[in-house]
XYZ file of C-alpha atoms in Angstrom:
674
model
C -5.108 -64.383 -76.327
C -8.408 -62.722 -77.281
C -9.667 -64.730 -80.255
C -13.362 -65.325 -79.535
C -16.458 -63.222 -80.163
C -19.624 -64.035 -78.270
C -23.162 -62.812 -78.942
C -26.167 -63.512 -76.742
C -29.824 -63.024 -77.650
C -32.263 -63.602 -74.777
C -35.725 -64.702 -75.844
C -38.814 -65.599 -73.858
C -38.146 -69.338 -74.136
C -34.505 -69.791 -75.098
C -31.255 -67.903 -74.687
C -29.251 -68.226 -77.911
C -25.465 -67.942 -77.926
C -23.210 -67.565 -80.966
C -19.463 -68.089 -80.592
C -17.169 -67.067 -83.444
C -13.494 -68.006 -83.622
C -11.703 -64.959 -85.066
C -8.844 -67.105 -86.358
C -10.899 -69.570 -88.415
C -14.167 -67.666 -88.847
C -16.058 -70.772 -87.738
C -19.245 -70.329 -85.734
C -20.754 -72.644 -83.178
C -24.027 -72.214 -81.340
C -25.541 -73.025 -77.984
C -29.128 -72.823 -76.745
C -30.214 -72.865 -73.144
C -33.491 -72.174 -71.381
C -34.145 -68.556 -70.430
C -34.481 -67.827 -66.714
C -36.476 -65.370 -64.600
C -33.279 -63.379 -64.110
C -31.817 -63.251 -67.652
C -28.277 -63.047 -66.259
C -28.539 -66.565 -64.828
C -29.564 -67.907 -68.234
C -26.716 -66.050 -69.936
C -24.060 -67.264 -67.531
C -25.507 -70.777 -67.637
C -25.279 -70.748 -71.426
C -21.719 -69.443 -71.322
C -20.785 -72.265 -68.963
C -22.630 -74.872 -71.031
C -20.826 -73.705 -74.174
C -17.460 -73.993 -72.409
C -16.500 -70.383 -73.165
C -13.308 -69.086 -71.560
C -14.262 -65.434 -71.027
C -10.614 -64.419 -70.676
C -10.266 -65.229 -74.401
C -13.291 -63.178 -75.473
C -12.485 -60.044 -77.471
C -16.096 -58.914 -77.818
C -19.242 -59.766 -75.863
C -22.385 -58.374 -77.521
C -25.869 -58.688 -76.068
C -29.387 -58.089 -77.363
C -31.639 -57.624 -74.354
C -35.389 -57.491 -73.761
C -35.043 -56.086 -70.232
C -36.186 -52.557 -71.165
C -38.968 -53.852 -73.419
C -40.321 -56.206 -70.768
C -40.190 -53.508 -68.098
C -42.377 -51.214 -70.229
C -44.787 -54.001 -71.228
C -45.250 -55.360 -67.704
C -44.981 -51.893 -66.123
C -42.762 -53.245 -63.379
C -41.126 -49.855 -63.155
C -39.470 -47.919 -60.327
C -41.240 -44.832 -59.054
C -40.413 -42.003 -61.447
C -41.308 -38.315 -61.432
C -41.759 -35.674 -64.116
C -40.842 -32.024 -63.655
C -42.355 -29.748 -66.283
C -43.316 -26.153 -67.045
C -46.198 -24.751 -65.003
C -49.444 -25.400 -66.883
C -48.176 -28.393 -68.879
C -48.503 -31.151 -66.314
C -50.818 -33.258 -68.477
C -49.076 -33.242 -71.866
C -48.253 -36.965 -71.646
C -51.823 -37.802 -70.564
C -53.588 -35.731 -73.243
C -51.294 -37.358 -75.854
C -52.517 -36.915 -79.421
C -56.074 -37.858 -78.418
C -56.051 -40.619 -81.038
C -56.936 -44.287 -80.608
C -55.376 -47.489 -81.798
C -58.808 -48.609 -83.024
C -60.569 -45.550 -84.427
C -64.040 -47.098 -84.175
C -63.799 -48.615 -80.690
C -65.317 -45.887 -78.514
C -64.933 -47.866 -75.317
C -61.302 -48.943 -75.587
C -59.193 -46.577 -73.504
C -55.506 -45.949 -74.038
C -53.384 -47.266 -71.175
C -52.425 -44.656 -68.540
C -49.063 -42.822 -68.656
C -45.973 -44.413 -67.133
C -45.929 -41.622 -64.492
C -49.168 -40.933 -62.546
C -50.385 -37.361 -62.211
C -49.437 -37.018 -58.521
C -45.778 -37.501 -59.477
C -45.863 -34.911 -62.262
C -44.807 -31.616 -60.667
C -44.417 -28.162 -62.212
C -42.150 -25.144 -61.832
C -42.487 -21.601 -63.239
C -40.236 -21.073 -66.292
C -40.760 -20.383 -70.003
C -38.866 -20.395 -73.272
C -40.629 -18.954 -76.328
C -40.964 -20.550 -79.773
C -37.759 -18.843 -80.898
C -35.664 -20.256 -78.034
C -35.532 -17.032 -75.988
C -35.859 -17.350 -72.198
C -38.809 -15.133 -71.316
C -39.154 -16.445 -67.749
C -36.068 -17.786 -65.958
C -36.388 -20.929 -63.890
C -37.836 -20.176 -60.452
C -34.909 -21.495 -58.426
C -36.752 -21.480 -55.102
C -39.652 -23.480 -56.550
C -37.158 -25.851 -58.180
C -35.494 -26.540 -54.819
C -38.935 -27.160 -53.262
C -39.740 -29.715 -55.986
C -36.389 -31.436 -55.481
C -37.018 -31.761 -51.735
C -40.533 -33.152 -52.331
C -39.255 -35.780 -54.743
C -36.493 -36.783 -52.351
C -39.054 -37.350 -49.594
C -41.123 -39.468 -51.972
C -38.124 -41.656 -52.696
C -38.348 -41.487 -56.482
C -35.792 -43.576 -58.396
C -35.601 -41.380 -61.528
C -36.776 -38.011 -62.835
C -37.688 -36.750 -66.317
C -37.369 -32.989 -66.889
C -39.490 -31.772 -69.807
C -39.838 -28.020 -70.339
C -41.688 -26.229 -73.124
C -39.567 -25.388 -76.193
C -36.473 -26.811 -74.501
C -35.497 -28.374 -77.835
C -34.383 -24.871 -78.873
C -32.844 -23.808 -75.572
C -32.184 -26.302 -72.776
C -30.648 -23.866 -70.282
C -33.559 -24.040 -67.825
C -33.674 -27.851 -68.048
C -29.974 -28.124 -67.312
C -30.352 -25.836 -64.285
C -33.269 -27.967 -63.012
C -31.182 -31.121 -63.467
C -28.333 -29.652 -61.441
C -30.717 -28.750 -58.609
C -32.200 -32.266 -58.602
C -28.769 -33.910 -58.591
C -27.592 -31.671 -55.751
C -30.499 -33.002 -53.671
C -30.435 -36.612 -55.006
C -26.967 -37.282 -56.477
C -27.478 -41.021 -57.084
C -30.597 -41.011 -59.259
C -30.709 -40.708 -63.069
C -32.204 -37.474 -64.397
C -33.260 -37.382 -68.062
C -33.723 -33.957 -69.690
C -35.626 -33.648 -72.963
C -33.127 -31.221 -74.517
C -30.492 -33.965 -74.292
C -32.635 -37.046 -74.889
C -34.609 -35.719 -77.886
C -34.067 -32.060 -78.880
C -36.990 -32.000 -81.350
C -40.286 -30.158 -81.762
C -43.650 -31.809 -80.892
C -44.117 -31.708 -77.141
C -45.870 -35.025 -76.631
C -43.302 -37.041 -78.579
C -40.406 -35.287 -76.824
C -42.005 -35.621 -73.375
C -43.016 -39.259 -73.986
C -39.542 -40.312 -75.116
C -37.899 -38.591 -72.160
C -40.321 -40.209 -69.708
C -39.738 -43.672 -71.227
C -36.016 -43.062 -70.952
C -36.317 -42.103 -67.292
C -38.574 -44.964 -66.173
C -36.381 -47.725 -67.625
C -33.053 -46.144 -66.682
C -32.817 -47.615 -63.127
C -33.880 -51.056 -64.420
C -31.417 -51.141 -67.294
C -28.524 -49.596 -65.364
C -28.970 -52.188 -62.615
C -29.115 -55.029 -65.139
C -26.107 -53.964 -67.211
C -24.049 -53.276 -64.087
C -24.760 -56.710 -62.636
C -24.083 -58.469 -65.956
C -20.844 -56.542 -66.442
C -19.696 -57.497 -62.946
C -20.513 -61.190 -63.489
C -18.635 -61.243 -66.799
C -15.644 -59.459 -65.278
C -15.615 -61.884 -62.358
C -15.410 -64.769 -64.845
C -12.480 -63.196 -66.701
C -13.945 -60.880 -69.367
C -11.754 -57.760 -69.631
C -13.482 -55.662 -72.336
C -16.626 -53.491 -72.439
C -20.007 -55.201 -72.550
C -21.679 -54.090 -75.797
C -25.464 -53.680 -75.804
C -27.492 -53.766 -79.001
C -29.919 -50.860 -79.390
C -32.886 -50.301 -81.684
C -30.932 -48.142 -84.132
C -28.913 -51.153 -85.232
C -25.712 -50.413 -83.350
C -24.285 -51.107 -79.932
C -23.432 -48.923 -76.983
C -21.493 -49.464 -73.793
C -22.961 -49.288 -70.268
C -21.445 -45.790 -70.024
C -24.213 -44.497 -72.336
C -27.055 -46.500 -70.852
C -27.780 -44.128 -67.970
C -28.510 -41.242 -70.350
C -30.170 -43.211 -73.185
C -31.700 -46.301 -71.572
C -34.831 -46.301 -73.753
C -32.672 -46.982 -76.791
C -32.544 -50.576 -75.532
C -36.347 -50.946 -75.783
C -36.898 -53.334 -78.673
C -33.211 -54.162 -79.068
C -33.880 -57.884 -79.582
C -35.781 -57.604 -82.881
C -33.133 -55.327 -84.419
C -30.537 -58.123 -84.299
C -32.404 -60.277 -86.810
C -32.727 -57.380 -89.255
C -28.987 -56.704 -89.016
C -28.085 -60.352 -89.564
C -30.378 -60.779 -92.577
C -28.963 -57.649 -94.228
C -25.391 -58.813 -93.652
C -25.983 -62.361 -94.894
C -27.710 -61.083 -98.037
C -24.738 -58.781 -98.656
C -22.323 -61.715 -98.384
C -24.397 -63.505 -101.022
C -24.261 -60.495 -103.352
C -27.736 -59.060 -102.720
C -27.698 -55.436 -101.472
C -31.520 -55.428 -101.502
C -33.004 -57.907 -99.044
C -36.105 -58.646 -96.993
C -35.728 -60.448 -93.674
C -38.385 -62.996 -92.692
C -37.804 -64.015 -89.063
C -40.522 -66.526 -88.171
C -40.462 -67.965 -84.678
C -42.927 -69.826 -82.505
C -45.346 -66.947 -81.884
C -44.587 -64.107 -84.283
C -42.860 -63.123 -87.505
C -40.609 -60.066 -87.815
C -40.217 -58.553 -91.291
C -37.471 -56.067 -92.161
C -36.087 -54.499 -95.345
C -32.650 -53.357 -96.489
C -32.177 -51.304 -99.659
C -28.770 -50.775 -101.243
C -27.174 -52.316 -98.141
C -28.961 -50.066 -95.626
C -31.809 -51.016 -93.311
C -34.921 -48.855 -93.298
C -34.991 -46.675 -90.211
C -38.032 -45.129 -88.549
C -38.727 -42.830 -85.616
C -42.418 -43.710 -85.531
C -42.592 -46.587 -83.041
C -43.743 -47.442 -79.534
C -43.948 -50.264 -77.033
C -47.461 -49.261 -75.931
C -49.784 -47.282 -78.189
C -50.030 -43.607 -77.312
C -46.528 -43.274 -75.872
C -44.047 -42.904 -78.743
C -40.315 -43.450 -78.351
C -38.738 -41.268 -81.013
C -35.233 -42.707 -81.054
C -34.165 -43.888 -84.491
C -34.996 -47.564 -84.877
C -34.605 -50.172 -87.586
C -38.074 -50.582 -89.057
C -39.427 -54.044 -88.242
C -43.043 -55.123 -88.727
C -44.223 -57.816 -86.339
C -47.298 -59.966 -86.946
C -48.808 -62.870 -85.039
C -47.691 -65.686 -87.334
C -45.492 -68.426 -85.927
C -45.230 -72.158 -85.558
C -47.662 -72.060 -82.638
C -50.239 -69.740 -84.267
C -53.739 -71.190 -84.032
C -56.046 -71.824 -86.987
C -59.600 -70.674 -86.199
C -62.881 -69.703 -87.807
C -64.188 -66.132 -87.578
C -67.902 -65.225 -87.144
C -68.254 -64.878 -90.930
C -67.109 -68.474 -91.402
C -63.663 -67.689 -92.822
C -60.484 -69.539 -91.923
C -58.031 -67.412 -89.930
C -54.519 -67.936 -88.628
C -53.137 -66.199 -85.519
C -52.382 -63.925 -83.790
C -53.594 -66.268 -81.043
C -50.883 -68.770 -80.227
C -50.524 -72.047 -78.379
C -47.283 -70.666 -76.947
C -44.437 -72.761 -75.640
C -46.891 -74.614 -73.373
C -49.124 -76.415 -74.123
C -47.778 -75.701 -77.598
C -49.054 -77.279 -80.847
C -51.318 -80.305 -80.602
C -48.496 -82.590 -81.770
C -46.519 -81.729 -78.600
C -48.973 -83.887 -76.656
C -49.515 -81.381 -73.837
C -53.296 -81.164 -74.116
C -53.903 -78.576 -76.849
C -56.419 -79.784 -79.459
C -56.569 -76.708 -81.727
C -54.558 -76.958 -84.960
C -51.486 -74.762 -85.404
C -49.070 -74.101 -88.258
C -46.745 -76.733 -86.800
C -49.545 -79.309 -86.831
C -50.322 -78.458 -90.448
C -46.667 -78.844 -91.453
C -46.429 -82.177 -89.640
C -49.600 -83.373 -91.389
C -48.159 -82.350 -94.781
C -44.916 -84.189 -94.018
C -42.833 -81.016 -94.138
C -41.834 -81.475 -90.507
C -40.567 -84.783 -89.178
C -41.251 -86.253 -85.773
C -38.248 -84.705 -83.981
C -37.273 -81.111 -83.176
C -34.178 -79.649 -81.511
C -32.096 -82.713 -82.237
C -34.647 -85.095 -80.774
C -35.267 -83.140 -77.556
C -38.848 -82.432 -78.692
C -40.949 -85.322 -80.036
C -43.879 -84.605 -82.347
C -46.902 -86.905 -82.540
C -48.230 -86.945 -86.151
C -51.492 -88.604 -85.099
C -52.337 -85.792 -82.677
C -51.500 -83.251 -85.386
C -53.822 -84.964 -87.869
C -56.657 -85.158 -85.318
C -56.367 -81.418 -84.606
C -56.392 -80.515 -88.307
C -59.280 -82.892 -88.974
C -61.509 -81.624 -86.160
C -60.507 -77.945 -86.342
C -60.506 -77.314 -90.097
C -61.213 -80.348 -92.308
C -64.672 -81.225 -90.916
C -65.993 -77.637 -90.438
C -65.011 -76.696 -94.001
C -65.713 -80.025 -95.676
C -62.106 -80.499 -96.766
C -59.822 -83.474 -96.987
C -57.114 -83.818 -94.344
C -54.200 -82.654 -96.494
C -56.344 -80.039 -98.201
C -57.176 -78.599 -94.779
C -53.539 -78.604 -93.650
C -52.555 -76.890 -96.890
C -55.252 -74.251 -96.282
C -53.827 -73.503 -92.815
C -50.339 -73.016 -94.262
C -51.637 -70.842 -97.109
C -53.470 -68.493 -94.725
C -50.290 -68.127 -92.644
C -48.280 -67.449 -95.816
C -50.831 -64.856 -96.922
C -50.511 -63.050 -93.575
C -46.718 -62.946 -93.892
C -46.926 -61.864 -97.529
C -49.170 -58.958 -96.515
C -46.563 -57.862 -93.960
C -43.855 -57.990 -96.631
C -46.061 -55.901 -98.938
C -46.475 -53.291 -96.205
C -42.723 -52.868 -95.756
C -41.866 -53.078 -99.474
C -44.578 -52.217 -102.018
C -46.276 -49.647 -99.778
C -42.873 -47.974 -99.265
C -42.162 -47.810 -102.997
C -39.970 -50.930 -103.327
C -40.526 -53.754 -105.829
C -40.116 -57.183 -104.140
C -38.839 -58.596 -107.446
C -35.647 -56.600 -106.875
C -34.961 -58.262 -103.503
C -33.754 -61.506 -101.990
C -35.716 -63.020 -99.099
C -33.641 -64.128 -96.094
C -35.697 -66.789 -94.274
C -34.660 -67.561 -90.701
C -35.981 -68.165 -87.221
C -37.200 -71.582 -86.177
C -39.950 -71.662 -88.854
C -38.861 -69.141 -91.508
C -37.222 -71.710 -93.788
C -40.411 -73.825 -93.750
C -42.430 -71.043 -95.365
C -39.821 -68.886 -97.109
C -40.183 -70.175 -100.673
C -43.993 -70.069 -100.545
C -43.904 -66.431 -99.393
C -41.347 -65.613 -102.097
C -43.558 -67.146 -104.799
C -46.537 -65.171 -103.565
C -44.558 -61.947 -104.079
C -42.469 -62.941 -107.129
C -39.248 -62.694 -105.105
C -36.668 -64.602 -107.171
C -34.233 -65.786 -104.473
C -34.518 -67.182 -100.943
C -31.466 -67.371 -98.675
C -31.445 -69.743 -95.699
C -28.515 -69.037 -93.295
C -26.441 -71.922 -91.848
C -28.125 -71.625 -88.418
C -31.575 -70.125 -89.031
C -32.788 -70.558 -85.458
C -30.023 -68.447 -83.918
C -29.517 -65.901 -86.700
C -30.769 -63.084 -84.458
C -27.966 -63.827 -81.987
C -25.535 -63.781 -84.903
C -26.720 -60.243 -85.670
C -25.253 -59.082 -82.366
C -21.789 -59.990 -83.711
C -22.176 -57.832 -86.806
C -22.838 -54.383 -85.379
C -20.804 -51.253 -84.774
C -20.932 -48.676 -82.011
C -23.648 -46.257 -83.112
C -25.406 -43.163 -81.806
C -27.957 -40.897 -83.456
C -28.019 -37.139 -82.965
C -30.566 -34.630 -84.230
C -31.294 -30.925 -84.141
C -34.402 -29.031 -85.232
C -33.864 -26.850 -88.288
C -37.222 -25.429 -89.371
C -36.599 -23.157 -92.329
C -37.788 -22.917 -95.932
C -35.237 -24.135 -98.437
C -35.478 -20.786 -100.221
C -34.290 -19.040 -97.037
C -31.770 -21.676 -95.909
C -28.113 -20.730 -95.547
C -25.688 -23.571 -96.324
C -23.042 -22.138 -93.989
C -25.482 -21.993 -91.047
C -26.569 -25.583 -91.648
C -22.921 -26.621 -91.850
C -22.292 -24.894 -88.492
C -25.191 -26.803 -86.899
C -23.846 -30.091 -88.257
C -20.440 -29.171 -86.839
C -21.980 -28.885 -83.356
C -23.654 -32.287 -83.721
C -20.373 -33.803 -84.906
C -18.546 -32.334 -81.921
C -21.018 -34.043 -79.558
C -20.785 -37.286 -81.536
C -16.993 -37.376 -81.410
C -17.069 -36.717 -77.659
C -19.545 -39.584 -77.109
C -17.619 -42.145 -79.156
C -14.269 -41.068 -77.718
C -15.731 -41.524 -74.220
C -16.620 -45.080 -75.250
C -13.049 -45.787 -76.319
C -13.432 -45.505 -80.118
C -10.356 -44.143 -81.905
C -10.612 -41.322 -84.441
C -9.748 -43.556 -87.392
C -12.688 -45.854 -86.616
C -15.327 -43.095 -86.521
C -17.704 -42.614 -89.466
C -20.231 -39.753 -89.492
C -23.295 -39.929 -91.759
C -25.472 -36.858 -92.315
C -29.089 -36.549 -93.413
C -31.724 -33.810 -93.442
C -35.455 -34.339 -92.893
C -37.339 -32.337 -95.513
C -40.966 -31.882 -96.577
C -43.180 -29.883 -98.893
C -44.253 -26.693 -97.158
C -47.409 -27.288 -95.136
C -46.756 -30.981 -94.549
C -45.824 -32.294 -91.124
C -44.418 -35.683 -92.131
C -40.916 -35.516 -93.498
C -38.460 -37.619 -95.529
C -34.768 -38.065 -94.766
C -32.376 -37.016 -97.532
C -28.665 -37.843 -97.395
C -26.591 -34.690 -96.978
C -22.998 -34.127 -98.172
C -20.055 -32.978 -96.090
C -19.631 -30.053 -96.390
C -23.125 -28.862 -97.310
C -23.135 -27.721 -100.935
C -25.841 -26.026 -102.944
C -29.268 -26.001 -101.294
C -30.799 -26.602 -104.740
C -29.069 -30.006 -104.899
C -30.632 -31.011 -101.588
C -34.053 -29.937 -102.866
C -33.659 -32.063 -106.004
C -32.649 -35.032 -103.868
C -35.812 -34.545 -101.819
C -38.009 -34.495 -104.937
C -36.403 -37.756 -106.110
C -36.868 -39.411 -102.694
C -40.499 -38.269 -102.556
C -41.071 -39.754 -106.017
C -39.606 -43.093 -104.915
C -41.513 -43.227 -101.623
C -44.912 -41.956 -102.804
C -44.726 -42.148 -106.616
C -45.350 -38.407 -106.663
C -43.272 -35.239 -106.857
C -44.087 -31.559 -107.306
C -41.004 -29.658 -108.360
C -42.796 -26.309 -108.332
C -43.864 -26.620 -104.676
C -41.738 -24.907 -102.003
C -39.704 -27.255 -99.788
C -38.973 -26.868 -96.072
C -36.196 -28.237 -93.870
C -37.341 -29.846 -90.634
C -34.477 -31.573 -88.813
C -30.749 -32.287 -89.113
C -29.680 -35.865 -88.342
C -26.252 -37.320 -87.681
C -25.465 -41.008 -87.371
C -22.170 -41.496 -85.541
C -20.625 -44.919 -86.118
C -17.639 -46.347 -84.303
C -16.515 -49.208 -86.518
C -15.894 -52.436 -84.619
C -13.457 -54.801 -86.398
C -15.376 -57.717 -87.882
C -14.146 -61.284 -87.907
C -14.349 -62.910 -91.321
C -16.809 -65.766 -91.752
C -15.222 -69.062 -92.690
C -15.061 -69.580 -96.470
C -15.472 -73.124 -97.749
C -14.365 -74.615 -101.049
C -16.480 -76.885 -103.245
C -15.774 -80.546 -102.591
C -17.669 -82.033 -105.500
C -19.359 -84.416 -103.079
C -23.022 -85.343 -103.496
C -24.357 -86.501 -100.132
C -27.056 -89.120 -100.009
C -30.381 -88.356 -98.305
C -30.689 -89.632 -94.744
C -34.210 -90.741 -95.539
C -37.309 -90.224 -97.670
C -40.913 -89.436 -96.815
C -44.164 -88.487 -98.476
C -44.567 -84.700 -98.482
C -47.638 -82.900 -99.785
C -47.297 -79.941 -102.170
C -50.358 -78.308 -103.764
C -52.529 -81.345 -103.130
C -50.050 -83.961 -104.354
C -48.081 -86.317 -102.128
C -44.536 -86.638 -103.481
C -41.764 -89.006 -102.460
C -39.233 -86.492 -101.106
C -35.587 -86.898 -100.077
C -34.630 -85.700 -96.587
C -31.109 -84.318 -96.082
C -29.182 -83.500 -92.931
C -27.959 -79.889 -93.123
C -24.515 -80.730 -91.715
C -23.972 -83.169 -94.609
C -24.447 -80.536 -97.337
C -21.033 -79.330 -98.595
C -20.160 -76.117 -100.385
C -21.126 -76.289 -104.053
C -23.763 -79.000 -103.648
C -26.832 -78.265 -105.798
C -30.136 -80.049 -105.987
C -33.701 -79.675 -107.248
C -36.905 -79.610 -105.243
C -38.744 -81.256 -103.729
C -36.381 -81.705 -100.809
C -36.408 -81.355 -97.038
C -33.302 -80.265 -95.100
C -33.316 -80.893 -91.355
C -30.992 -79.513 -88.690
C -30.899 -78.840 -84.964
C -32.659 -75.472 -85.022
C -34.793 -75.425 -88.196
C -36.230 -77.322 -91.174
C -35.930 -76.034 -94.744
C -38.491 -76.860 -97.435
C -37.438 -76.739 -101.103
C -40.690 -77.314 -103.041
C -41.013 -78.676 -106.585
C -39.806 -76.284 -109.266
C -37.199 -74.642 -107.030
C -33.440 -75.160 -107.394
C -31.033 -74.910 -104.457
C -27.283 -74.591 -104.018
C -24.968 -74.350 -101.008
C -22.648 -71.321 -101.291
C -19.144 -70.809 -99.907
C -20.528 -69.546 -96.568
C -22.817 -72.641 -96.356
C -25.969 -70.599 -96.949
C -28.616 -72.400 -98.987
C -29.508 -70.248 -102.007
C -32.898 -71.237 -103.425
C -33.846 -69.992 -106.893
C -37.608 -69.660 -107.056
C -39.645 -70.332 -110.174
C -43.138 -68.889 -110.277
């Protein structure tokens, strides 16, 4: 009987596991320490949770393996084969800098050193015509050289291959004939789009992580199968879907950044359950905060992202902004004498001053302990907090230097952290043309519910949603995703010259490839959903906007009007008289995975008593505040702030003036008054 769904999110400190019973919809959680080999931590958590893998219908996993490999550069030796004369495209980059004014800060070197970037004579022109066939003899020489060097992967990146990949495919076949067991990534398959550096960079990133990820997913799949799991391992990718190990070899870089996408998916889903199609996710952990946005039930997606500056990975990714604001973020004074917060962090060790491990600098956790918002226990009593050490850190680090009282100083630390998070929310909402007043804020992560209402008030967001298990909500996101792949094809033509039938034919080719991919992964025809969009821009621009496209393509004029409307929303500007150009056709292929229903609870009418009371400081006033245990709060229970709700993985603060209610899914819905 397959009646369990399991999701695993591996973090730097903890491995979080969510187990859902398909029959009842009930969810239970397990946390275990992460290990050097993530597989050991996963299997240890599965054992600790008492999961019978033979009963598991779906095992979904958000992994940081690809991300960590790129960050640490612990990468297998990889080679690049490119067109003669273009050996240094990935080193020249865009010649821009992360800090425009820092003359001396160099961009990190490419993932593949110059000695392993080899060239062959071949050329395709800007129209896709082969004007110089691949030099087969030179190609065989390159293949033999790379075999002698013992490379573990190869990226093939030829000029203008996005229009015609025939030469790349021939080069791949020659390489595989010489080295049949290594992964070969070709740019015409990985990213068939214009802009050489972005296409080359994405293909190289895909190649360098492929051996790492393939090895990891193969070993994990074997361990799960050995313990009784009989289905495909599903791996969360940055686009917000999952893919099976069968697709990993060709698209390994899609797993770079997969962990942060899970939280965005979960926050969008939870907000939808609560009746809010527009939502902002605030995932605040120990070191950083991830902010995401969903509008009309869809997450914002971007192709402008990277793991290391200068080397873009142009796969579609859920847009998530990450800032250095977490429970362990340090409060410090800058040279101008202003109070700052983060991105420096006390980390898991020594951690905040109240952990008692030797740190004396104040952190957000110390400030919250000093204000009474956090108690003396975390993680169900596994972590003890020392209020006296917290107060000493706040006193010496902020109160004395700024001439403030103890609680005034702690409040200042929290307010600076809230301001940093509010700025991140503004970047992903107001600067994108969205009004935060039209959204609900989903506060999760270990510290999100501590700060959620304050951030919402700063931005006039009317509602804050705190999920039942805030600390493991990202793992929950892995249970809520479908199989998904993104396909694209360049289509550079003015709208005035565009032919709807030709565009429809190009979409048909993309759909053919999408159906083949999903069918290969075992998705049935009835569970496949195809979503079209077209990237468009005003003529002369090089940044484009995605516009939803109908099936079949109708009047071109309708697409142009949709673009004007989208441009107005995004930039508060439109120019109907300006000519419009098409840039790229996009297809999102979704294989719908059946979702288990969350357990629905009925109001009991019960009014639980607080488990205690303590003095908590809000805006300079110490108030006698009830403390509730989250597990005691039944569906339908409503209460007014101030209140503190404690649970195993998080603490929720409901300040004065806010009203809270527990809904049928046991989310806490907090109505915020300005």
